[in-house]
PDB file of C-alpha atoms in Angstrom:
ATOM      1  CA  MET A 296      11.034 -17.137  21.040  1.00 65.00           C
ATOM      2  CA  PRO A 297      10.546 -16.821  17.247  1.00 75.00           C
ATOM      3  CA  GLU A 298      12.805 -14.209  15.677  1.00 82.00           C
ATOM      4  CA  ALA A 299      11.258 -10.897  14.698  1.00 87.00           C
ATOM      5  CA  ARG A 300       9.915 -10.555  11.182  1.00 90.00           C
ATOM      6  CA  PRO A 301      12.252  -8.591   8.927  1.00 91.00           C
ATOM      7  CA  ILE A 302      11.121  -5.048   8.189  1.00 89.00           C
ATOM      8  CA  TYR A 303      12.350  -2.932   5.301  1.00 91.00           C
ATOM      9  CA  LEU A 304      10.824   0.529   5.112  1.00 89.00           C
ATOM     10  CA  LYS A 305      13.429   2.760   3.495  1.00 94.00           C
ATOM     11  CA  LEU A 306      10.887   4.852   1.654  1.00 91.00           C
ATOM     12  CA  THR A 307      13.548   6.939  -0.001  1.00 91.00           C
ATOM     13  CA  GLU A 308      15.198   3.848  -1.457  1.00 93.00           C
ATOM     14  CA  ILE A 309      12.187   1.737  -2.432  1.00 94.00           C
ATOM     15  CA  GLN A 310      11.261   2.300  -6.045  1.00 93.00           C
ATOM     16  CA  MET A 311       7.958   4.170  -6.300  1.00 95.00           C
ATOM     17  CA  PRO A 312       6.243   4.031  -9.681  1.00 96.00           C
ATOM     18  CA  VAL A 313       3.703   6.760 -10.406  1.00 96.00           C
ATOM     19  CA  THR A 314       0.897   4.405  -9.410  1.00 97.00           C
ATOM     20  CA  ALA A 315       2.377   4.118  -5.930  1.00 96.00           C
ATOM     21  CA  VAL A 316       2.343   7.897  -5.660  1.00 96.00           C
ATOM     22  CA  THR A 317      -1.275   8.194  -6.734  1.00 97.00           C
ATOM     23  CA  SER A 318      -2.255   5.458  -4.329  1.00 97.00           C
ATOM     24  CA  ILE A 319      -0.699   7.007  -1.243  1.00 96.00           C
ATOM     25  CA  LEU A 320      -2.025  10.421  -2.222  1.00 97.00           C
ATOM     26  CA  HIS A 321      -5.501   8.908  -2.307  1.00 98.00           C
ATOM     27  CA  ARG A 322      -5.048   7.750   1.267  1.00 97.00           C
ATOM     28  CA  VAL A 323      -3.495  11.025   2.408  1.00 97.00           C
ATOM     29  CA  SER A 324      -6.258  13.091   0.811  1.00 98.00           C
ATOM     30  CA  GLY A 325      -8.837  10.909   2.530  1.00 97.00           C
ATOM     31  CA  VAL A 326      -7.282  11.487   5.937  1.00 97.00           C
ATOM     32  CA  LEU A 327      -7.031  15.219   5.210  1.00 98.00           C
ATOM     33  CA  ILE A 328     -10.724  15.351   4.396  1.00 98.00           C
ATOM     34  CA  PHE A 329     -11.511  13.528   7.637  1.00 97.00           C
ATOM     35  CA  LEU A 330      -9.481  16.107   9.553  1.00 97.00           C
ATOM     36  CA  GLY A 331     -11.312  18.842   7.703  1.00 97.00           C
ATOM     37  CA  LEU A 332     -14.781  17.511   8.498  1.00 97.00           C
ATOM     38  CA  PRO A 333     -15.283  19.626  11.637  1.00 97.00           C
ATOM     39  CA  PHE A 334     -14.350  22.717   9.664  1.00 96.00           C
ATOM     40  CA  LEU A 335     -16.719  21.803   6.852  1.00 96.00           C
ATOM     41  CA  LEU A 336     -19.529  21.111   9.294  1.00 96.00           C
ATOM     42  CA  TRP A 337     -18.926  24.464  10.924  1.00 95.00           C
ATOM     43  CA  LEU A 338     -19.115  26.134   7.504  1.00 93.00           C
ATOM     44  CA  PHE A 339     -22.376  24.358   6.867  1.00 93.00           C
ATOM     45  CA  ALA A 340     -23.747  25.357  10.276  1.00 94.00           C
ATOM     46  CA  GLN A 341     -22.973  29.005   9.607  1.00 93.00           C
ATOM     47  CA  VAL A 342     -24.792  28.985   6.292  1.00 91.00           C
ATOM     48  CA  MET A 343     -27.834  27.357   7.881  1.00 91.00           C
ATOM     49  CA  SER A 344     -27.960  29.694  10.877  1.00 90.00           C
ATOM     50  CA  GLY A 345     -29.170  32.870   9.297  1.00 88.00           C
ATOM     51  CA  GLU A 346     -27.747  35.846   7.508  1.00 90.00           C
ATOM     52  CA  ALA A 347     -25.748  37.205  10.446  1.00 92.00           C
ATOM     53  CA  ALA A 348     -23.943  33.900  10.962  1.00 92.00           C
ATOM     54  CA  PHE A 349     -23.329  33.641   7.235  1.00 93.00           C
ATOM     55  CA  GLN A 350     -21.736  37.053   7.100  1.00 92.00           C
ATOM     56  CA  ALA A 351     -19.667  36.381  10.201  1.00 93.00           C
ATOM     57  CA  MET A 352     -18.418  33.257   8.449  1.00 93.00           C
ATOM     58  CA  GLN A 353     -17.677  35.193   5.280  1.00 91.00           C
ATOM     59  CA  SER A 354     -15.568  37.754   7.076  1.00 93.00           C
ATOM     60  CA  LEU A 355     -13.681  35.012   8.924  1.00 93.00           C
ATOM     61  CA  MET A 356     -13.115  33.221   5.631  1.00 92.00           C
ATOM     62  CA  SER A 357     -11.743  36.323   3.982  1.00 91.00           C
ATOM     63  CA  SER A 358      -8.482  36.018   5.888  1.00 93.00           C
ATOM     64  CA  LEU A 359      -5.608  34.509   3.934  1.00 93.00           C
ATOM     65  CA  GLY A 360      -5.128  31.723   6.440  1.00 93.00           C
ATOM     66  CA  MET A 361      -8.714  30.531   6.166  1.00 94.00           C
ATOM     67  CA  ARG A 362      -8.680  30.762   2.404  1.00 94.00           C
ATOM     68  CA  PHE A 363      -5.474  28.698   2.390  1.00 95.00           C
ATOM     69  CA  LEU A 364      -7.154  26.082   4.581  1.00 96.00           C
ATOM     70  CA  MET A 365     -10.096  25.988   2.192  1.00 95.00           C
ATOM     71  CA  TRP A 366      -7.706  25.574  -0.707  1.00 96.00           C
ATOM     72  CA  VAL A 367      -6.004  22.616   0.945  1.00 97.00           C
ATOM     73  CA  ILE A 368      -9.319  20.932   1.694  1.00 96.00           C
ATOM     74  CA  LEU A 369     -10.658  21.541  -1.801  1.00 95.00           C
ATOM     75  CA  SER A 370      -7.469  20.171  -3.320  1.00 97.00           C
ATOM     76  CA  ALA A 371      -7.779  17.091  -1.129  1.00 97.00           C
ATOM     77  CA  VAL A 372     -11.442  16.596  -2.020  1.00 97.00           C
ATOM     78  CA  GLY A 373     -10.720  17.095  -5.710  1.00 96.00           C
ATOM     79  CA  TYR A 374      -7.867  14.605  -5.672  1.00 98.00           C
ATOM     80  CA  HIS A 375      -9.750  12.031  -3.647  1.00 98.00           C
ATOM     81  CA  LEU A 376     -12.676  12.273  -6.045  1.00 97.00           C
ATOM     82  CA  LEU A 377     -10.597  12.023  -9.216  1.00 97.00           C
ATOM     83  CA  ALA A 378      -8.510   9.165  -7.836  1.00 98.00           C
ATOM     84  CA  GLY A 379     -11.730   7.510  -6.709  1.00 97.00           C
ATOM     85  CA  LEU A 380     -13.130   7.706 -10.225  1.00 97.00           C
ATOM     86  CA  ARG A 381      -9.937   6.132 -11.544  1.00 97.00           C
ATOM     87  CA  HIS A 382     -10.376   3.414  -8.914  1.00 96.00           C
ATOM     88  CA  LEU A 383     -13.912   2.820 -10.141  1.00 96.00           C
ATOM     89  CA  LEU A 384     -12.782   2.513 -13.721  1.00 96.00           C
ATOM     90  CA  MET A 385     -10.242  -0.089 -12.738  1.00 96.00           C
ATOM     91  CA  ASP A 386     -12.829  -1.882 -10.580  1.00 95.00           C
ATOM     92  CA  PHE A 387     -14.824  -2.442 -13.726  1.00 96.00           C
ATOM     93  CA  GLY A 388     -11.844  -3.649 -15.645  1.00 96.00           C
ATOM     94  CA  PHE A 389     -10.833  -0.604 -17.631  1.00 96.00           C
ATOM     95  CA  TRP A 390      -7.146   0.145 -18.131  1.00 96.00           C
ATOM     96  CA  ILE A 391      -5.974  -2.347 -15.560  1.00 95.00           C
ATOM     97  CA  ASN A 392      -2.770  -3.424 -17.265  1.00 96.00           C
ATOM     98  CA  GLN A 393       0.419  -1.831 -16.049  1.00 95.00           C
ATOM     99  CA  GLY A 394       0.962   0.540 -18.949  1.00 96.00           C
ATOM    100  CA  SER A 395      -2.578   1.875 -18.881  1.00 96.00           C
ATOM    101  CA  ALA A 396      -2.568   2.146 -15.118  1.00 97.00           C
ATOM    102  CA  LYS A 397       0.515   4.328 -15.258  1.00 97.00           C
ATOM    103  CA  LEU A 398      -1.018   6.434 -18.009  1.00 97.00           C
ATOM    104  CA  THR A 399      -4.216   7.039 -16.092  1.00 97.00           C
ATOM    105  CA  ALA A 400      -2.117   7.809 -13.027  1.00 97.00           C
ATOM    106  CA  TRP A 401      -0.307  10.568 -14.916  1.00 98.00           C
ATOM    107  CA  ILE A 402      -3.619  11.881 -16.251  1.00 98.00           C
ATOM    108  CA  LEU A 403      -4.935  11.928 -12.690  1.00 98.00           C
ATOM    109  CA  LEU A 404      -1.956  13.949 -11.502  1.00 97.00           C
ATOM    110  CA  LEU A 405      -2.402  16.339 -14.402  1.00 98.00           C
ATOM    111  CA  LEU A 406      -6.082  16.829 -13.644  1.00 98.00           C
ATOM    112  CA  GLU A 407      -5.288  17.345  -9.994  1.00 97.00           C
ATOM    113  CA  LEU A 408      -2.788  20.015 -10.967  1.00 97.00           C
ATOM    114  CA  GLY A 409      -5.696  21.695 -12.695  1.00 97.00           C
ATOM    115  CA  VAL A 410      -7.797  21.461  -9.548  1.00 96.00           C
ATOM    116  CA  VAL A 411      -5.027  22.814  -7.357  1.00 97.00           C
ATOM    117  CA  VAL A 412      -4.222  25.700  -9.666  1.00 96.00           C
ATOM    118  CA  GLY A 413      -7.869  26.447 -10.392  1.00 94.00           C
ATOM    119  CA  SER A 414      -9.025  26.483  -6.786  1.00 93.00           C
ATOM    120  CA  GLY A 415      -5.883  28.291  -5.729  1.00 93.00           C
ATOM    121  CA  TRP A 416      -6.493  30.970  -8.304  1.00 92.00           C
ATOM    122  CA  LYS A 417     -10.120  31.272  -7.274  1.00 89.00           C
ATOM    123  CA  LEU A 418      -9.415  31.424  -3.570  1.00 89.00           C
ATOM    124  CA  LEU A 419      -6.066  33.082  -3.204  1.00 85.00           C
ATOM    125  CA  CYS A 420      -5.949  35.742  -5.878  1.00 80.00           C
TER     126      CYS A 420
ATOM    127  CA  MET B 158     -31.435 -12.960   4.521  1.00 71.00           C
ATOM    128  CA  LEU B 159     -29.499 -10.221   2.779  1.00 74.00           C
ATOM    129  CA  VAL B 160     -28.030  -9.241   6.133  1.00 75.00           C
ATOM    130  CA  GLY B 161     -26.860 -12.804   6.624  1.00 78.00           C
ATOM    131  CA  PHE B 162     -25.301 -12.786   3.196  1.00 81.00           C
ATOM    132  CA  PHE B 163     -23.338  -9.636   3.917  1.00 81.00           C
ATOM    133  CA  ARG B 164     -22.333 -10.828   7.314  1.00 82.00           C
ATOM    134  CA  ARG B 165     -20.483 -13.654   5.626  1.00 85.00           C
ATOM    135  CA  TYR B 166     -19.118 -11.548   2.800  1.00 87.00           C
ATOM    136  CA  SER B 167     -18.102  -8.473   4.759  1.00 87.00           C
ATOM    137  CA  GLY B 168     -15.403  -7.601   2.241  1.00 91.00           C
ATOM    138  CA  LEU B 169     -17.988  -7.413  -0.513  1.00 93.00           C
ATOM    139  CA  ARG B 170     -20.273  -5.423   1.747  1.00 93.00           C
ATOM    140  CA  GLU B 171     -17.591  -2.831   2.405  1.00 94.00           C
ATOM    141  CA  TRP B 172     -16.640  -2.708  -1.276  1.00 95.00           C
ATOM    142  CA  ILE B 173     -20.222  -1.953  -2.251  1.00 95.00           C
ATOM    143  CA  LEU B 174     -20.773   0.496   0.612  1.00 96.00           C
ATOM    144  CA  GLN B 175     -17.631   2.440  -0.300  1.00 96.00           C
ATOM    145  CA  ARG B 176     -18.711   2.859  -3.913  1.00 96.00           C
ATOM    146  CA  LEU B 177     -22.338   3.538  -3.063  1.00 97.00           C
ATOM    147  CA  SER B 178     -21.532   6.131  -0.404  1.00 97.00           C
ATOM    148  CA  ALA B 179     -19.013   7.784  -2.727  1.00 97.00           C
ATOM    149  CA  LEU B 180     -21.667   8.062  -5.427  1.00 97.00           C
ATOM    150  CA  VAL B 181     -24.188   9.626  -3.052  1.00 97.00           C
ATOM    151  CA  ILE B 182     -21.631  12.150  -1.836  1.00 97.00           C
ATOM    152  CA  LEU B 183     -20.723  13.057  -5.404  1.00 97.00           C
ATOM    153  CA  LEU B 184     -24.338  13.538  -6.449  1.00 97.00           C
ATOM    154  CA  VAL B 185     -25.112  15.783  -3.500  1.00 97.00           C
ATOM    155  CA  ALA B 186     -21.879  17.742  -3.858  1.00 96.00           C
ATOM    156  CA  LEU B 187     -22.537  18.604  -7.511  1.00 95.00           C
ATOM    157  CA  PRO B 188     -25.155  21.342  -6.968  1.00 95.00           C
ATOM    158  CA  ILE B 189     -22.987  22.869  -4.261  1.00 94.00           C
ATOM    159  CA  VAL B 190     -19.874  22.903  -6.420  1.00 92.00           C
ATOM    160  CA  ARG B 191     -21.851  24.268  -9.334  1.00 92.00           C
ATOM    161  CA  LEU B 192     -23.059  27.191  -7.242  1.00 92.00           C
ATOM    162  CA  TRP B 193     -19.557  27.857  -5.956  1.00 89.00           C
ATOM    163  CA  ILE B 194     -18.048  27.910  -9.428  1.00 87.00           C
ATOM    164  CA  ALA B 195     -20.823  29.606 -11.371  1.00 87.00           C
ATOM    165  CA  GLN B 196     -21.609  32.273  -8.777  1.00 83.00           C
ATOM    166  CA  PRO B 197     -18.413  33.185  -6.980  1.00 78.00           C
ATOM    167  CA  GLY B 198     -19.984  36.065  -5.149  1.00 78.00           C
ATOM    168  CA  ALA B 199     -23.076  34.109  -4.188  1.00 82.00           C
ATOM    169  CA  ASP B 200     -24.687  35.704  -1.193  1.00 87.00           C
ATOM    170  CA  TYR B 201     -26.594  34.287   1.728  1.00 90.00           C
ATOM    171  CA  GLN B 202     -29.841  34.172  -0.222  1.00 90.00           C
ATOM    172  CA  ALA B 203     -28.280  32.067  -2.943  1.00 91.00           C
ATOM    173  CA  TRP B 204     -26.632  29.583  -0.583  1.00 91.00           C
ATOM    174  CA  HIS B 205     -29.491  29.361   1.854  1.00 90.00           C
ATOM    175  CA  GLY B 206     -31.885  29.079  -1.060  1.00 90.00           C
ATOM    176  CA  LEU B 207     -30.028  26.066  -2.403  1.00 91.00           C
ATOM    177  CA  LEU B 208     -29.412  24.272   0.865  1.00 91.00           C
ATOM    178  CA  THR B 209     -32.956  24.571   2.167  1.00 89.00           C
ATOM    179  CA  GLN B 210     -34.645  23.099  -0.878  1.00 91.00           C
ATOM    180  CA  THR B 211     -36.466  19.982   0.283  1.00 91.00           C
ATOM    181  CA  TRP B 212     -34.634  17.688  -2.096  1.00 94.00           C
ATOM    182  CA  MET B 213     -31.327  19.230  -1.014  1.00 94.00           C
ATOM    183  CA  ARG B 214     -32.096  18.681   2.660  1.00 94.00           C
ATOM    184  CA  TYR B 215     -32.765  15.015   2.026  1.00 94.00           C
ATOM    185  CA  GLY B 216     -29.685  14.855  -0.157  1.00 96.00           C
ATOM    186  CA  LEU B 217     -27.552  16.395   2.553  1.00 96.00           C
ATOM    187  CA  ALA B 218     -28.904  13.929   5.095  1.00 96.00           C
ATOM    188  CA  PHE B 219     -27.989  11.016   2.865  1.00 97.00           C
ATOM    189  CA  ALA B 220     -24.653  12.626   2.051  1.00 97.00           C
ATOM    190  CA  LEU B 221     -23.875  13.038   5.739  1.00 97.00           C
ATOM    191  CA  LEU B 222     -24.672   9.386   6.387  1.00 97.00           C
ATOM    192  CA  SER B 223     -22.606   8.434   3.355  1.00 98.00           C
ATOM    193  CA  VAL B 224     -19.631  10.466   4.528  1.00 98.00           C
ATOM    194  CA  LEU B 225     -19.735   8.676   7.880  1.00 97.00           C
ATOM    195  CA  ILE B 226     -19.897   5.254   6.257  1.00 97.00           C
ATOM    196  CA  HIS B 227     -17.262   6.073   3.659  1.00 98.00           C
ATOM    197  CA  ALA B 228     -14.871   7.605   6.171  1.00 97.00           C
ATOM    198  CA  TRP B 229     -15.373   4.760   8.626  1.00 97.00           C
ATOM    199  CA  ILE B 230     -14.573   2.061   6.088  1.00 96.00           C
ATOM    200  CA  GLY B 231     -11.624   3.995   4.728  1.00 96.00           C
ATOM    201  CA  LEU B 232     -10.142   4.927   8.073  1.00 96.00           C
ATOM    202  CA  LYS B 233     -10.511   1.410   9.434  1.00 94.00           C
ATOM    203  CA  THR B 234      -8.009   0.336   6.829  1.00 93.00           C
ATOM    204  CA  VAL B 235      -5.685   3.216   7.543  1.00 95.00           C
ATOM    205  CA  THR B 236      -5.641   2.727  11.313  1.00 95.00           C
ATOM    206  CA  GLY B 237      -5.278  -0.993  10.806  1.00 92.00           C
ATOM    207  CA  ASP B 238      -2.199  -0.348   8.732  1.00 91.00           C
ATOM    208  CA  TYR B 239      -0.463   2.149  10.973  1.00 90.00           C
ATOM    209  CA  VAL B 240      -1.827   2.072  14.499  1.00 91.00           C
ATOM    210  CA  LYS B 241      -1.061  -0.815  16.814  1.00 88.00           C
ATOM    211  CA  CYS B 242      -3.892  -0.084  19.256  1.00 89.00           C
ATOM    212  CA  ARG B 243      -6.812  -2.398  18.547  1.00 85.00           C
ATOM    213  CA  TYR B 244      -9.261   0.202  19.791  1.00 91.00           C
ATOM    214  CA  ALA B 245      -8.112   2.850  17.340  1.00 90.00           C
ATOM    215  CA  ASP B 246     -10.938   2.241  14.935  1.00 88.00           C
ATOM    216  CA  TYR B 247     -13.499   2.415  17.723  1.00 93.00           C
ATOM    217  CA  MET B 248     -12.137   5.807  18.644  1.00 94.00           C
ATOM    218  CA  ILE B 249     -12.484   6.890  15.029  1.00 95.00           C
ATOM    219  CA  LEU B 250     -16.029   5.534  15.051  1.00 96.00           C
ATOM    220  CA  LEU B 251     -16.847   7.612  18.117  1.00 96.00           C
ATOM    221  CA  ILE B 252     -15.481  10.732  16.453  1.00 97.00           C
ATOM    222  CA  LEU B 253     -17.488  10.036  13.315  1.00 97.00           C
ATOM    223  CA  LEU B 254     -20.665   9.403  15.285  1.00 97.00           C
ATOM    224  CA  GLY B 255     -20.107  12.679  17.112  1.00 97.00           C
ATOM    225  CA  LEU B 256     -19.701  14.488  13.814  1.00 97.00           C
ATOM    226  CA  GLY B 257     -22.800  12.750  12.556  1.00 97.00           C
ATOM    227  CA  VAL B 258     -24.858  13.926  15.505  1.00 96.00           C
ATOM    228  CA  TRP B 259     -23.608  17.483  15.001  1.00 96.00           C
ATOM    229  CA  GLY B 260     -24.437  17.308  11.296  1.00 95.00           C
ATOM    230  CA  ALA B 261     -27.899  15.974  12.014  1.00 94.00           C
ATOM    231  CA  VAL B 262     -28.506  18.759  14.517  1.00 94.00           C
ATOM    232  CA  ILE B 263     -27.481  21.376  11.950  1.00 93.00           C
ATOM    233  CA  LEU B 264     -29.696  19.847   9.299  1.00 91.00           C
ATOM    234  CA  TRP B 265     -32.839  19.392  11.297  1.00 86.00           C
ATOM    235  CA  SER B 266     -32.752  22.378  13.566  1.00 82.00           C
ATOM    236  CA  ALA B 267     -32.088  24.890  10.830  1.00 68.00           C
ATOM    237  CA  GLY B 268     -35.305  26.821  10.728  1.00 53.00           C
ATOM    238  CA  SER B 269     -36.755  28.812   7.899  1.00 46.00           C
ATOM    239  CA  CYS B 270     -34.925  31.805   6.525  1.00 41.00           C
ATOM    240  CA  ARG B 271     -34.397  34.493   9.084  1.00 36.00           C
TER     241      ARG B 271
END
């Protein structure tokens, strides 16, 4: 019986450069969007089903809870998109060395902060 | 012949499909985001007016297909990384196909403005 492969997964102890953070956030935001797809489809259905349905949707969406949900989904979509664009840049060879990759990662996080604050302000204030 | 090519180079196929589907989604999302930002109080007429334009309907159909492809490729990797069950990605595929059918129904059964 071959011995089990060693596993080391102490996430709190493994060093995580900023690029590791942006990478896992890209994955997390993707999964969040997937989970939000039924909600988004429902939203779409309401808009396409006539004025009454639209207004019913609007009054449901006016609750703080629903607006918070929308904020989370928008933040996820915004991040996933921005991180995806960064991915594309690196696919085509731009800023692929370590220093540049970390710089673009910080820029990404900064831009995402803008998205989070902007959509939060728009939705929750 | 192209199908045969991509059958051998499935990694390349998925790489291209991910980028292509992402681009389609972005292009279709732009008019929607623009309306949301520029007209915060946009009413039913504004939204319905945008989403029922012929070009927008086609765009949404392609965007829906693209979301399914993009999510499928992405989630295959995620489930492969974390879930031991070999059927996990088929379950995800079923969910995505279900969402796709629902989306198609919304798109093509939405009648004219009521």
